[in-house]
């Protein structure tokens, strides 16, 4: 399904970071359809990421705590 195998481990609700765009901040996976991953980033809004091109980095749960406040 993905050329970047780490993306196959993601699920909606998971918190991630885009490795090439740290300025986007923390993101939460909204949906995954085919190779398209919709992520809502704190500084860039909702974006669709091509999971065959970019391997998103899982964020530690401690990072996600600040978004829940």
GROMACS .gro file of C-alpha atoms in nm:
model
   69
    1UNK     CA    1   0.000   0.000   0.000
    2UNK     CA    2   0.282   0.244   0.087
    3UNK     CA    3   0.629   0.282  -0.060
    4UNK     CA    4   0.725   0.425   0.281
    5UNK     CA    5   0.655   0.132   0.519
    6UNK     CA    6   0.638   0.338   0.839
    7UNK     CA    7   0.317   0.501   0.715
    8UNK     CA    8   0.140   0.164   0.717
    9UNK     CA    9   0.168   0.166   1.098
   10UNK     CA   10  -0.026   0.493   1.130
   11UNK     CA   11  -0.394   0.517   1.218
   12UNK     CA   12  -0.642   0.805   1.239
   13UNK     CA   13  -0.588   0.984   1.568
   14UNK     CA   14  -0.212   0.927   1.573
   15UNK     CA   15   0.015   1.228   1.619
   16UNK     CA   16   0.293   1.282   1.365
   17UNK     CA   17   0.548   1.527   1.233
   18UNK     CA   18   0.649   1.591   0.871
   19UNK     CA   19   1.027   1.535   0.852
   20UNK     CA   20   1.081   1.798   0.584
   21UNK     CA   21   0.855   2.063   0.736
   22UNK     CA   22   0.922   2.103   1.108
   23UNK     CA   23   0.760   2.448   1.085
   24UNK     CA   24   0.422   2.279   1.035
   25UNK     CA   25   0.440   2.155   1.395
   26UNK     CA   26   0.260   1.858   1.538
   27UNK     CA   27  -0.010   1.696   1.328
   28UNK     CA   28  -0.292   1.453   1.392
   29UNK     CA   29  -0.383   1.192   1.131
   30UNK     CA   30  -0.745   1.248   1.025
   31UNK     CA   31  -0.786   0.977   0.761
   32UNK     CA   32  -0.597   0.740   0.535
   33UNK     CA   33  -0.735   0.651   0.192
   34UNK     CA   34  -0.504   0.459  -0.037
   35UNK     CA   35  -0.168   0.633  -0.021
   36UNK     CA   36  -0.324   0.967   0.081
   37UNK     CA   37  -0.291   1.063   0.447
   38UNK     CA   38  -0.491   1.363   0.567
   39UNK     CA   39  -0.319   1.534   0.859
   40UNK     CA   40  -0.427   1.839   1.057
   41UNK     CA   41  -0.105   2.027   1.147
   42UNK     CA   42  -0.103   2.287   1.424
   43UNK     CA   43   0.072   2.553   1.210
   44UNK     CA   44  -0.030   2.453   0.856
   45UNK     CA   45  -0.387   2.330   0.890
   46UNK     CA   46  -0.533   2.027   0.716
   47UNK     CA   47  -0.312   1.886   0.441
   48UNK     CA   48  -0.312   1.571   0.229
   49UNK     CA   49   0.025   1.394   0.232
   50UNK     CA   50   0.130   1.142  -0.033
   51UNK     CA   51   0.235   0.845   0.180
   52UNK     CA   52   0.440   0.705  -0.107
   53UNK     CA   53   0.660   1.015  -0.110
   54UNK     CA   54   0.686   1.121   0.256
   55UNK     CA   55   0.727   0.896   0.559
   56UNK     CA   56   0.567   1.079   0.849
   57UNK     CA   57   0.740   1.056   1.187
   58UNK     CA   58   0.531   0.934   1.480
   59UNK     CA   59   0.531   1.193   1.759
   60UNK     CA   60   0.586   1.087   2.119
   61UNK     CA   61   0.271   1.094   2.328
   62UNK     CA   62   0.426   1.364   2.548
   63UNK     CA   63   0.426   1.598   2.245
   64UNK     CA   64   0.059   1.530   2.183
   65UNK     CA   65  -0.037   1.625   2.539
   66UNK     CA   66   0.009   1.995   2.464
   67UNK     CA   67  -0.251   1.983   2.186
   68UNK     CA   68  -0.509   1.828   2.415
   69UNK     CA   69  -0.499   2.117   2.662
   0.00000   0.00000   0.00000
